[in-house]
Amino acid sequence: MAKQVFKKIINNRQLIVEHGQLAKQASGAVLVRYGETVVLVTATVSNKVSETDFFPLTVVFQEKLYSVGKIPGGFLKREGKPSEYGTLSARVIDRVLRPLFSENFRNEVQIIINVLAVDNDSDVRIASLFGASLALGISKIPFAGPVAGALLTVDQAQNIIVDPTLEQLSNGQMELIVAGTAEAINMVEAGAKEVSETTMLEAILMGHKVITELVAFQQKIIAEIGQSKMAVTLFTVRAEITDYVKKDYAAKLIAAAQIKEKVVRYETIQVLIEQAVEHYPIDNNVTEKEQQRIVLELKTALHDVVRQEVRRQILIDKTRLDGRQLDEIRPLTSEIDILPVVHGSALFARGETQVLSVVTLGALGENQIIDGITDEDGKRFMHHYNFPPFSVGETGRMGPPSRREIGHGALGEKALLQIIPSEKVFPYTIRIVSEVLESNGSTSQASICAATLALMAAGVPITAPVVGIAMGLVKENDNYTILTDIQGMEDHLGDMDFKVAGTAQGICALQMDIKIAGISEAILQEALLAAKKARLQILDNVLATIAVPRAELAPTAPKMKTFMIPVDKIREVIGPGGKMITAIIEKADDVKIDIEDDGQVTIYHKDYPAIEKAYELIKAIAMPVEIGVEITGPVVKIEKFGAFVNLKENVDGLIHISKLAEKRVEKTEDIMQLNDIVKVKVLEVDSKGKIKLQLIEVLSKK
């Protein structure tokens, strides 16, 4: 097969697609060049139908550090498990593609994205999503695309910029990824600096215009090189099983779906499912595999009854599982100072969703080091999210964080990052861990609320409190209902999970996932406005618990002192091989010291006296000796006419005998001895650099 090349200019940037040269045994493969970013994307399908109750789609985002000219760290010197950026990129692409497969398609599909070269001005996620959609489109895999994505930001003058450079993105007011088909939007992901709902909606719609252009380009390529789609067997439930469920269990399941309390509702439904499976007449002569298939069909039919009833209640009756109004938030509770010893803690609950967040403060040197394909090499603010199985009353896997946990933690981090004080204002590394203790929907947004409370309790001077809410949607044709504060079953059986976090002023983070092909501008606008109303209600609850950040840190938190030293003195303070800074740390009770390239020094310790001791030691080395300055140092030489005191490394000053006391002193030794620690005042620095001192007091004897 000869190589074919397709080109298009998108926002003054060249987009090139190559096909037919690489990875020819995959079902579909394309090499995408976007600026100087290059990704190879393959799509492969299994010919066997999976015996699962879900569509087995896997998106693998493989970061190759050679793509940015790096050699991996560590002993192995090769790529290991995906970075957080890689995991989140894979999740974004999965969320866009998954709704465009038939829900009854059960053949395993694997998308592999190999990142070969990265130009940070040409976003690799946008290139990868484009490539994934096109690889599926030209393959034999049945797919209701094409889809595409767009990256946008807003500058200081509130101008919306499509396809921004890295510099524009860094200086912008938000980072927004919009994705969808030519007809509608089906995924949104954003971090923003309190952007208004109006600006956000305008940017989303502008992004969709770019998407339609990219989809048209894909359609042209697919028409030229696309394969015929494979014949597939969609998962179906046989008629006799559907009749059995309708006759014997539909009424009972409908009644169970109307139970308001979550635990009782779930337990009742589960008992009915177990009874239906147990009592269904299965021929003993059928194979074990066929028995498993029958059970799967039974459970599917039973769940469909519940799904249809819940959706009917919401769409037709305009009622909800727990009896709330469509725009009503569940009962809220907030509490701070849950834990002793830690630097800050808070508990936030919304209905049957409960999250404990804990803040830890550390020195700037304790920031996270990042070894990845982005230009980010470290970060001083981290938000980690844990979702143990006990939070939903189940047993299950415990271990490293799942992709879902990483994604929910990152969404909270996006929202909270917008209100974290700068390093200059608050020179600490900040880590928040949000522990989900109970879950019935929207734990990611509850973790944002709990984290805000914990930050204020810890005394972190955040710029404004941020809270979050999750909106839902049930839609059949043109009839739809938007729900505020969705609970677990409404999320599972509904068509949209639309999370919005922000302050009273605007949006800080946004994430939208849908299970249908897309949603309209009208639905987006209605959901954004309803989310703002709910956000302000939650904010009132948070502020009633703690109105402003505490003025002081917790007793157990590290205290700090920040000051500047001349840049040319940094080397002296550190010393050869770090000997000087190590000696200072030891003398000052193991303080932590961070020295920046611009001469900013930050000293951390739980006790202020240790910080002051380190400060005096550094000042003695780095600060210029000025007239009127008081300095502490050891007596290094005794003479008949006075004593020499070491003021800093290689710098001594003389206290003349006449300046040892107000009365006449016969002998220097009457006042001080060699190695005494004394406090002196600088009286004069002559043209030759000689320093004259006056004794203030003898502090200690050595």
GROMACS .gro file of C-alpha atoms in nm, residues 68 88 99 109 176 202 246 279 400 413 470 504 509 517 528 534 552 585-586 595 598 681 691:
model
   23
   68VAL     CA    1   1.081   1.580   2.408
   88LEU     CA    2  -0.576   1.208   3.211
   99PRO     CA    3  -2.073   0.751   2.357
  109VAL     CA    4  -1.166  -0.222   2.082
  176LEU     CA    5  -1.062   2.461   2.783
  202GLU     CA    6  -1.912   3.151   2.422
  246LYS     CA    7  -4.205  -0.821   3.258
  279HIS     CA    8  -3.607  -1.891   3.971
  400PRO     CA    9  -0.257   0.221   4.379
  413GLU     CA   10  -0.684   2.015   4.175
  470ALA     CA   11  -2.276   1.804   3.965
  504ALA     CA   12  -1.895   3.345   4.382
  509ALA     CA   13  -1.320   2.401   3.674
  517ALA     CA   14  -2.429   1.174   2.086
  528LEU     CA   15  -2.450   2.635   3.359
  534ALA     CA   16  -2.655   2.570   4.337
  552GLU     CA   17  -0.217   3.167   6.197
  585ILE     CA   18   2.082   2.334   5.945
  586GLU     CA   19   2.250   2.131   6.220
  595ILE     CA   20   1.725   2.921   4.845
  598ASP     CA   21   1.691   3.525   4.276
  681LYS     CA   22   2.676   4.717   6.713
  691ILE     CA   23   3.512   4.761   6.116
   0.00000   0.00000   0.00000
